[in-house]
Coordinates of C-alpha atoms and ligand atoms in Angstrom, one line a residue:
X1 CA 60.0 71.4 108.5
X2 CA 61.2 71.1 104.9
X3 CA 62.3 67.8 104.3
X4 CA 65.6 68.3 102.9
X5 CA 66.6 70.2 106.1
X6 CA 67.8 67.6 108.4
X7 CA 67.5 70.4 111.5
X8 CA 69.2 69.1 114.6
X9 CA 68.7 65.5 113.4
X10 CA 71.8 64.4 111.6
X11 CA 73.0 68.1 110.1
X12 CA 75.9 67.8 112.8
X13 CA 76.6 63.9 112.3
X14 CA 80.1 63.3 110.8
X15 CA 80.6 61.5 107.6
X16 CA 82.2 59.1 107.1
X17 CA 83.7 56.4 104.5
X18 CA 84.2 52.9 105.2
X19 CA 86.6 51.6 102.6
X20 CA 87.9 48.2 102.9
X21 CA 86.6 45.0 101.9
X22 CA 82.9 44.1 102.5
X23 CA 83.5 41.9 105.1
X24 CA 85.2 44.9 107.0
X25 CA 83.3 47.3 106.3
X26 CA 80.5 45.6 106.9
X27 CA 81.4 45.3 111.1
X28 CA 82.6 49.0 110.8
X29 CA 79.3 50.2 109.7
X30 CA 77.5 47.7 112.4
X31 CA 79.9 49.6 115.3
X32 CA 78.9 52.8 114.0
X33 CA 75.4 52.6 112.6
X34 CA 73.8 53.4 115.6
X35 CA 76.1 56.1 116.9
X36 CA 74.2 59.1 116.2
X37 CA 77.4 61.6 115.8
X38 CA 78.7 59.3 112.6
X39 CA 76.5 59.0 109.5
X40 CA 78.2 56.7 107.2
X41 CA 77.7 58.1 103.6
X42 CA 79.9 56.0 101.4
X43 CA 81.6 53.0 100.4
X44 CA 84.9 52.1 98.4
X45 CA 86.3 49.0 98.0
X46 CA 89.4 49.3 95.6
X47 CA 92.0 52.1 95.6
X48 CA 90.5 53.9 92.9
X49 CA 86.8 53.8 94.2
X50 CA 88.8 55.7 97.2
X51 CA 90.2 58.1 95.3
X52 CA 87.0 58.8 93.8
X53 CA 84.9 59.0 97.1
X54 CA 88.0 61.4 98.9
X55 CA 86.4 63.8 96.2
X56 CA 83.4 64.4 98.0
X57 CA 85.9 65.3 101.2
X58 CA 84.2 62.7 103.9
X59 CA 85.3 64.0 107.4
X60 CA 86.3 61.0 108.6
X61 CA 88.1 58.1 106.4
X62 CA 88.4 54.3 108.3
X63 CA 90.6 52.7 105.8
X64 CA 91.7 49.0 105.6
X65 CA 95.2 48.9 104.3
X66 CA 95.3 45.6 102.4
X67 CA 93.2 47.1 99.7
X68 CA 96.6 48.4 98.6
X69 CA 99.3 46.6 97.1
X70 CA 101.7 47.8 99.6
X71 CA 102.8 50.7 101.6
X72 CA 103.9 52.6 98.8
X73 CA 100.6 52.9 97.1
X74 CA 99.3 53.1 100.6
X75 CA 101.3 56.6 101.2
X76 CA 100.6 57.7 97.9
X77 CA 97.0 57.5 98.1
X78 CA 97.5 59.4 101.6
X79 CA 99.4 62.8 100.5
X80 CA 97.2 65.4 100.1
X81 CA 93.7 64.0 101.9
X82 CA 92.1 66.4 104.3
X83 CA 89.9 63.9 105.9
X84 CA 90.5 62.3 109.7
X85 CA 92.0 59.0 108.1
X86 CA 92.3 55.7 110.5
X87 CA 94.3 53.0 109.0
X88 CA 94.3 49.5 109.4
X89 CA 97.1 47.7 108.4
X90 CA 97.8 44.1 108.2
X91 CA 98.5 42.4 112.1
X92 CA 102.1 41.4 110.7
X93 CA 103.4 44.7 109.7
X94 CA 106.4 45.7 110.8
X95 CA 106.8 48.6 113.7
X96 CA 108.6 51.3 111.2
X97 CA 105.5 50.7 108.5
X98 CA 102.7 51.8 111.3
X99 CA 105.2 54.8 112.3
X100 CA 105.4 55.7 108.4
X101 CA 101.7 55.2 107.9
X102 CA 100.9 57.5 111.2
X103 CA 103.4 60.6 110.4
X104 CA 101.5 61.1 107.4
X105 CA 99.7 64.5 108.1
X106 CA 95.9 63.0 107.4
X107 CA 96.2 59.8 109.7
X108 CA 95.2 60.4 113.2
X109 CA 95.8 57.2 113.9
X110 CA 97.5 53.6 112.4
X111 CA 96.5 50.2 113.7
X112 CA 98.1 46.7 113.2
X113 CA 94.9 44.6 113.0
X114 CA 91.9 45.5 114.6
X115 CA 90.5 48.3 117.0
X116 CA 87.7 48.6 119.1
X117 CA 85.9 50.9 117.0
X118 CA 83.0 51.7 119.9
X119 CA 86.4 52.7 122.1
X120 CA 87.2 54.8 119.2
X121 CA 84.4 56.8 118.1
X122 CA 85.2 59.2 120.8
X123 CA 88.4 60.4 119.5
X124 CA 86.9 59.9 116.1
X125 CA 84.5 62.1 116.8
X126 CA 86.7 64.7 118.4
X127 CA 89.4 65.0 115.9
X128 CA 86.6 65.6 113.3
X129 CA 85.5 68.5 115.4
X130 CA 88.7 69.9 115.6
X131 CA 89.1 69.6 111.7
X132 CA 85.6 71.1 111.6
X133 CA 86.8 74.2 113.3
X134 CA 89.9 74.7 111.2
X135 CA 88.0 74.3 107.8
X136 CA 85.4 75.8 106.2
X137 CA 82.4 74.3 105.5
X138 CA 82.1 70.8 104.3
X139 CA 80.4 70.4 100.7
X140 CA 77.0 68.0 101.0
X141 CA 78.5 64.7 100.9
X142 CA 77.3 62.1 98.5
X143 CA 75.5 58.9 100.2
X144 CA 76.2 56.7 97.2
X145 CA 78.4 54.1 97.7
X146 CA 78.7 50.2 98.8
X147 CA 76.6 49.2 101.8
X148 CA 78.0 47.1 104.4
X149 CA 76.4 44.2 101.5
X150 CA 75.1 42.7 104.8
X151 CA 75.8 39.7 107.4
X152 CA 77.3 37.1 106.3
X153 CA 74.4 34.8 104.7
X154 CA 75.2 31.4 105.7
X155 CA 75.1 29.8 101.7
X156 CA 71.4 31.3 100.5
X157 CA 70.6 35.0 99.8
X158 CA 66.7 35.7 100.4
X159 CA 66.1 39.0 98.6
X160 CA 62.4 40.8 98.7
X161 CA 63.0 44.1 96.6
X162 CA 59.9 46.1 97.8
X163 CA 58.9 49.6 98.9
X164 CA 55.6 51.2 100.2
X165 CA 55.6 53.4 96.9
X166 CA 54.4 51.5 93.6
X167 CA 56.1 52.1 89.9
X168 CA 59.5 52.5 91.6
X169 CA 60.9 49.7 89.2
X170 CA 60.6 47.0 91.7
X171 CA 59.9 44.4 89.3
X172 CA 62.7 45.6 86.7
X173 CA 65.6 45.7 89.5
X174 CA 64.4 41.9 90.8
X175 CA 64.0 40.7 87.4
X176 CA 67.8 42.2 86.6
X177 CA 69.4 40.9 89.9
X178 CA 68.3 37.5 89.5
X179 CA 69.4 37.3 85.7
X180 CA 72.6 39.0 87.1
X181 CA 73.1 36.3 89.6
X182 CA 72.0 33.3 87.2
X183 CA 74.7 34.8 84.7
X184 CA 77.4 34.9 87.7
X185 CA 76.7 30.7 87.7
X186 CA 75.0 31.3 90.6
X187 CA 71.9 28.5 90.8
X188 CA 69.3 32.0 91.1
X189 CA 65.0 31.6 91.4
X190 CA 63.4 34.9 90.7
X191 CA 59.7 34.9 92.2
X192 CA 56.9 37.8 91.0
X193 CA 54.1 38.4 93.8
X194 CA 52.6 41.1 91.4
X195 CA 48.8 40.9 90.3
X196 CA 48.0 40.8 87.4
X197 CA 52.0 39.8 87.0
X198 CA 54.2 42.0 84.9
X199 CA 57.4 39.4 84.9
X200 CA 56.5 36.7 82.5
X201 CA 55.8 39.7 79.8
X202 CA 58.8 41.7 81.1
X203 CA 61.3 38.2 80.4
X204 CA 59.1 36.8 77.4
X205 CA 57.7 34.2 79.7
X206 CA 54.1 32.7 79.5
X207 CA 51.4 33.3 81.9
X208 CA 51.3 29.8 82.9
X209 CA 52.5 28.0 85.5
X210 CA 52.4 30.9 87.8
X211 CA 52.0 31.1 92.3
X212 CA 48.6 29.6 91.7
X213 CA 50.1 26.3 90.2
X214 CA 52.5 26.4 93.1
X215 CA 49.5 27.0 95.3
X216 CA 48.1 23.7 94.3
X217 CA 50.4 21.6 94.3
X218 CA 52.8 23.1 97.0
X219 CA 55.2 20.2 96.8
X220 CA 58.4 19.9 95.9
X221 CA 57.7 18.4 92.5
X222 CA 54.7 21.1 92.2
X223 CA 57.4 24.0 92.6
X224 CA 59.3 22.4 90.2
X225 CA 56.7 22.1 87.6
X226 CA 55.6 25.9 88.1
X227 CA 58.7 26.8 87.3
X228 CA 59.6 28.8 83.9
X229 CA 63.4 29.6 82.5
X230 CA 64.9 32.5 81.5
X231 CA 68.5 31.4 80.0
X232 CA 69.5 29.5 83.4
X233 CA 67.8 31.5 86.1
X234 CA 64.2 29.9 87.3
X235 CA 61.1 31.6 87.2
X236 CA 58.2 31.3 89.3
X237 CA 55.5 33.9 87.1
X238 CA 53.5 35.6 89.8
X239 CA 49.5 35.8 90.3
X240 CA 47.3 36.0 87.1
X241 CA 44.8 37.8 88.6
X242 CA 43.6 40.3 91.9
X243 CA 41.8 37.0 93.5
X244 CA 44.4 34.4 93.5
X245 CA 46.7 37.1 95.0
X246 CA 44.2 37.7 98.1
X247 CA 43.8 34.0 98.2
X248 CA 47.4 33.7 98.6
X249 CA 47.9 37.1 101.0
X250 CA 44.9 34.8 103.8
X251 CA 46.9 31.9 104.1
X252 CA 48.4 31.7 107.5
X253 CA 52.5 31.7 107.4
X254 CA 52.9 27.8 107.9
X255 CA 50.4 26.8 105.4
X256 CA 51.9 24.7 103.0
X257 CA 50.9 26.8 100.2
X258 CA 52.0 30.5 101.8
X259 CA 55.1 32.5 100.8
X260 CA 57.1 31.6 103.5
X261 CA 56.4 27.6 102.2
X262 CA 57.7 28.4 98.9
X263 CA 60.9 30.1 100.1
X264 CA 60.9 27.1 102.3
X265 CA 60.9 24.7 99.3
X266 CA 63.3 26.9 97.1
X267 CA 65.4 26.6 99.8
X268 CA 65.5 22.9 100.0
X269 CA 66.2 23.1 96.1
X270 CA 69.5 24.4 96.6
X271 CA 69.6 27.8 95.0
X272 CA 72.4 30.3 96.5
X273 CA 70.3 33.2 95.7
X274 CA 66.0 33.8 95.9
X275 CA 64.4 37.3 94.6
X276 CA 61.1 37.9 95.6
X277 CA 59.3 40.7 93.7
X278 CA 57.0 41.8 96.3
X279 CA 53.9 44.0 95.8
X280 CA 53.6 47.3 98.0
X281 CA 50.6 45.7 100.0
X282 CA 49.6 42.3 99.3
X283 CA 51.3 39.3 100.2
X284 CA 54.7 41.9 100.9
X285 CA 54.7 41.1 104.3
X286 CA 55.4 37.3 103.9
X287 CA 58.0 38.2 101.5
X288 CA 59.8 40.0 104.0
X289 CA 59.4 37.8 106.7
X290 CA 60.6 35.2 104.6
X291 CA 64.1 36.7 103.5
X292 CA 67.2 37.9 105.0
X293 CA 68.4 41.0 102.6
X294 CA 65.7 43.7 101.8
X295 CA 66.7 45.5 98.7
X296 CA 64.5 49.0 98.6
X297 CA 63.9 50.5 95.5
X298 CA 63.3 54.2 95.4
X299 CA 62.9 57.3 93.0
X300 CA 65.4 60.4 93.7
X301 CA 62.1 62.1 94.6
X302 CA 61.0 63.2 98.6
X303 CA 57.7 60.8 98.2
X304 CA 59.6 57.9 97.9
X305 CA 61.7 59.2 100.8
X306 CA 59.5 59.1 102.4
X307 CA 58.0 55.5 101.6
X308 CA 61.3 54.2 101.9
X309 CA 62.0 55.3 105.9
X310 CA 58.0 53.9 106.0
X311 CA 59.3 50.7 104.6
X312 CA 62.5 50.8 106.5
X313 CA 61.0 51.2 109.6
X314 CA 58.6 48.4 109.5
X315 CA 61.3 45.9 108.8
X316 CA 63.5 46.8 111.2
X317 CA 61.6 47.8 113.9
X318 CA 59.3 44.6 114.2
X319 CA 62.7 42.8 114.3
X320 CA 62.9 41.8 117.5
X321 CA 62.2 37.8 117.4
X322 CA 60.1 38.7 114.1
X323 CA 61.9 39.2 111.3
X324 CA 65.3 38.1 109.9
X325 CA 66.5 41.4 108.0
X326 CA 68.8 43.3 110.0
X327 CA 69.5 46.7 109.1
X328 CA 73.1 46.3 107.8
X329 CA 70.8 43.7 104.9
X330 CA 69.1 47.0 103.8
X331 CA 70.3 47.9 100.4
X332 CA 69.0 51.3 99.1
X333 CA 68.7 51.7 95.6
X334 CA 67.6 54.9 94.0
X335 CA 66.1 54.5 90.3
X336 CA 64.7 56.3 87.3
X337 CA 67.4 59.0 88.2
X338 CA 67.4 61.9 85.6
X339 CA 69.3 65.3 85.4
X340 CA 67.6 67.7 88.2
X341 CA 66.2 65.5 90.5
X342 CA 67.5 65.2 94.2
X343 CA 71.4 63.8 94.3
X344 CA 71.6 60.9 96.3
X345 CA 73.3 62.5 99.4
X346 CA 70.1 65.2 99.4
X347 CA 67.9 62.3 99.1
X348 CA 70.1 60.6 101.8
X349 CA 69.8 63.6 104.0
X350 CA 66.1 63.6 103.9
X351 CA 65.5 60.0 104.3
X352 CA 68.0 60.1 107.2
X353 CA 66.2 63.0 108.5
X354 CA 62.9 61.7 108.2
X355 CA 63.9 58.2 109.7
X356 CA 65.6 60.0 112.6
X357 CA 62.4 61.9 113.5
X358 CA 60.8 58.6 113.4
X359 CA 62.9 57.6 116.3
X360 CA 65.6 55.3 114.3
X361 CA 69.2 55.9 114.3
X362 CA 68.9 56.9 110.7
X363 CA 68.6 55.5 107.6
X364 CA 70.7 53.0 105.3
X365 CA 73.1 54.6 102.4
X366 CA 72.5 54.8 98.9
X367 CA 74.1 51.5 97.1
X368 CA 73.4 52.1 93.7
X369 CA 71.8 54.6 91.5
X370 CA 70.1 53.6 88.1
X371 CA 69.3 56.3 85.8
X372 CA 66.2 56.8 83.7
X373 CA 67.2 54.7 80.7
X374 CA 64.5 55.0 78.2
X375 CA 65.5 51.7 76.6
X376 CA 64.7 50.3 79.4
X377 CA 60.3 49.7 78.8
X378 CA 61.1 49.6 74.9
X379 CA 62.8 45.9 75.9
X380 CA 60.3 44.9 78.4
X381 CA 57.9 45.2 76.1
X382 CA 59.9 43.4 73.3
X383 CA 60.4 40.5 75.8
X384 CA 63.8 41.5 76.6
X385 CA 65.4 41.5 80.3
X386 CA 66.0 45.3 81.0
X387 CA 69.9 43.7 81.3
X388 CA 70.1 43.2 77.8
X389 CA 69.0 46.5 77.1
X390 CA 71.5 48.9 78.1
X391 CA 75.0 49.4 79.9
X392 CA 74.1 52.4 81.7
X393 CA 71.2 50.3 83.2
X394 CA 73.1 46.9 83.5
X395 CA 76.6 48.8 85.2
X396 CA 75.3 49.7 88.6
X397 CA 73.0 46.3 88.4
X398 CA 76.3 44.5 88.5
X399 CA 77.4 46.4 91.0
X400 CA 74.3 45.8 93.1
X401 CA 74.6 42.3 92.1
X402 CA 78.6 42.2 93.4
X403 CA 77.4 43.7 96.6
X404 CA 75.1 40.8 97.3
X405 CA 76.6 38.0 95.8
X406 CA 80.0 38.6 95.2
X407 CA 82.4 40.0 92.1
X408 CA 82.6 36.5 90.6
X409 CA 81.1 36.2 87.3
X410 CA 80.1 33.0 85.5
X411 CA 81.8 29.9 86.7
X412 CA 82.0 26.1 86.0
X413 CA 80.3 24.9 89.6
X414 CA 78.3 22.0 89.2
X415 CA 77.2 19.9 91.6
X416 CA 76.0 22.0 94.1
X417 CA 79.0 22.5 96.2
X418 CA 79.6 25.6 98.5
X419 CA 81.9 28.3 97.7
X420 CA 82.9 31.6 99.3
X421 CA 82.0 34.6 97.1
X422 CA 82.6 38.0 98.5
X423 CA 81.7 38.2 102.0
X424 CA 79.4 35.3 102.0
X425 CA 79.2 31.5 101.9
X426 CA 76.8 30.2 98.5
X427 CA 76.1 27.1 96.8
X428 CA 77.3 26.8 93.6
X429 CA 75.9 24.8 90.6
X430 CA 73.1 22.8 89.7
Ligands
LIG1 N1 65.9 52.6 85.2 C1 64.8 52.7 84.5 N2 64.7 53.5 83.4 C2 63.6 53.7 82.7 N3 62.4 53.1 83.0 C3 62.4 52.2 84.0 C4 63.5 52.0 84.8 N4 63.2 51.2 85.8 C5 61.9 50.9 85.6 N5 61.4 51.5 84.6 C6 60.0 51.5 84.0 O1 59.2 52.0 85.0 C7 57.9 51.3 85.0 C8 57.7 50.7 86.4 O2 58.7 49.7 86.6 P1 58.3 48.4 87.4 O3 57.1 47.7 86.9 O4 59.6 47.6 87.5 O5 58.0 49.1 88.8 P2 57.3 48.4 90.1 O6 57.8 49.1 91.3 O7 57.4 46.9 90.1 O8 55.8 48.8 89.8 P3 54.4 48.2 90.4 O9 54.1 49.1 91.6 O10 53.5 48.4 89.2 O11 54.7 46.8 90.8 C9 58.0 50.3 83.9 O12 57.4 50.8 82.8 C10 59.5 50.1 83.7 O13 59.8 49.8 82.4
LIG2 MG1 56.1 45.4 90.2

């Protein structure tokens, strides 16, 4: 079987956008994740990422009504969809509002607050069918949009960026994200697990401290002596050599000088949000273990599809008791994107696909898509983060970056206290 033919595995699913605010969507996507007729393709978060994403023609729209500034720009933005839309509006509405909302000919439905959505898929389901039979045939939806962004994170965001493909641009996106966050005010520690490590030349950093400095002296004051600075996000440089990495990858997980110590430590140090560069092999394992949002890094290509469900699948399936990263803290993220290569909904399709065959539910949406930018390795090997080096690059890193940590950019915030951003609690300040 090719893989961009999905067969009987997902072809028939429903798509659907979740737009709303993260927090919404986020329990939306959770209720309908693992309901195998619905396959959530995209995101929107503000009336004009709607408007955008209706383009594509998702069957099924859930849509949270206060993203609107009232009913008027509500109704507006419902004339002329062809999609199955369910509204949500706010619990207080009044009665005629709902009845407005529902006459409009794309809303099967209107709901003050809440619905069961599990109670719901049914008719969800069925009304797509029925819109399925009257039109013909859906164009190939596109998968891009905002993840669910995750559970809420309880103050700390534990990020491993990894894949079981190499050269994907795993170190560029974790170096980006963490500058991202520092420059958001967030207090950010960006960790390389690479060996021989490309970070410190990537940011302009030296060689040394690196892990093995860490390794031995795996204190607090240790961590903080390994530690380098790139404007005001910390570094910790990652192994200078094949050995120390091996050294590093036989320690068991409650030695005081593994991984999961050193997240443990960062931790205690008070920074809202940790990126850990892992390696494919390696130590990769105690970097998952250790976090609670796996970012996967991916080209548009079927090989890294491929790696990516492979991945995927041995995060989430070990999770029972084992690991922290549930499958709504999977972000996908394809990169080095250029003209002709798969779209994201094809890759989408195959990875879902693929994953299903492998006995999952199917496979996470695309978040973000970064396109080849040859500017890119020119700065890295200038000493200049790949942020600086271009919009194109930096645009859908700050839109990864909002996803995880929230839209606010560069506050006061010292003294460590906690804030919300977004959909999750963090500790602000140093
Ligand atoms: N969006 C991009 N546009 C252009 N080049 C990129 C982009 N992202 C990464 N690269 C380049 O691709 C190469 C691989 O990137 P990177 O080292 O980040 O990948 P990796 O997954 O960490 O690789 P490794 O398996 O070696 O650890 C680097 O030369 C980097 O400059
Ligand atoms: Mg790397």
């Amino acid at each position: 079987m090719g893989w961009t033919t999905t067969g009987n595995n997902g072809a028939d699913a429903v798509t659907v956008l979740l737009a709303g605010a993260p927090d919404r969507t986020h329990v939306w996507y959770t209720a309908l994740a693992s309901d195998a007729r619905f396959r959530v393709v995209s995101y929107a978060t503000d009336p004009q990422d709607v408007k955008v994403k209706l383009a594509s023609n998702p069957e099924i729209v859930l849509l949270d009504a206060t993203i609107y500034p009232g009913p008027d720009a509500l109704m507006q933005a419902l004339a002329g969809v062809s999609s199955a839309v369910y509204v949500f509006l706010p619990p207080d509405v009044p009665q005629e509002i709902v009845e407005q909302v529902g006459s409009q000919p794309a809303v099967k439905a209107s709901f003050r607050g809440d619905a069961n959505l599990v109670e719901l898929a049914g008719r969800m389901y069925a009304d797509a069918l029925a819109l399925r039979r009257q039109a013909p045939a859906a164009p190939q939806m596109w998968g891009g949009g905002r993840p669910t962004g995750g559970t809420a994170v309880a103050g700390l965001r534990i990020i491993t960026v990894w894949n079981r493909a190499g050269g994907t641009g795993r170190s560029t996106l974790a170096a980006a994200l963490a500058l991202d966050a520092a420059r958001k005010g967030l207090r950010a520690l960006l960790v390389g697990l690479g060996a021989p490590d490309v970070l410190p030349l990537h940011l302009g950093l030296k060689p040394d401290p690196n892990f093995t400095h860490w390794m031995q002296n795996p204190t607090q004051e240790g961590f903080q002596a390994a530690l380098q600075q790139v404007g005001s996000l910390d570094v910790l440089a990652g192994f200078p050599d094949v050995l120390s990495e091996a050294r590093a990858a036989s320690l068991p997980k409650d030695d005081s000088a593994s991984v999961q110590s050193l997240v443990t430590t960062a931790a205690y140090a008070n920074y809202a949000a940790i990126v850990l560069d892992a390696p494919v092999g390696g130590v990769a394992p105690f970097a998952v273990a250790a976090s609670n949002t796996l970012v996967l890094v991916a080209r548009a290509t079927l090989a890294d599809a491929w790696a990516s469900v492979e991945a995927y699948r041995t995060v989430v399936q070990r999770a029972a008791g084992q690991h922290r990263i549930a499958a709504g803290n999977v972000v996908v993220v394809l990169n080095m994107r250029d003209s002709g290569q798969l779209t994201p909904d094809e890759w989408h399709q195959a990875a879902d696909a693929a994953a299903k065959n492998l006995g999952l539910s199917g496979f996470p949406p695309v978040a973000a898509v970064v396109p080849y930018v040859a500017d890119v390795p020119v700065a890295q090997d200038q000493g200049r983060p790949a942020l600086d080096a271009s919009d194109a690059f930096a645009r859908p890193v700050h839109k990864l970056s909002d996803m995880l940590f929230g839209g606010a950019r560069q506050a006061s915030g010292r003294g460590g206290k906690a804030i919300k951003l977004g959909f999750i609690k963090i500790r602000k300040g140093k």
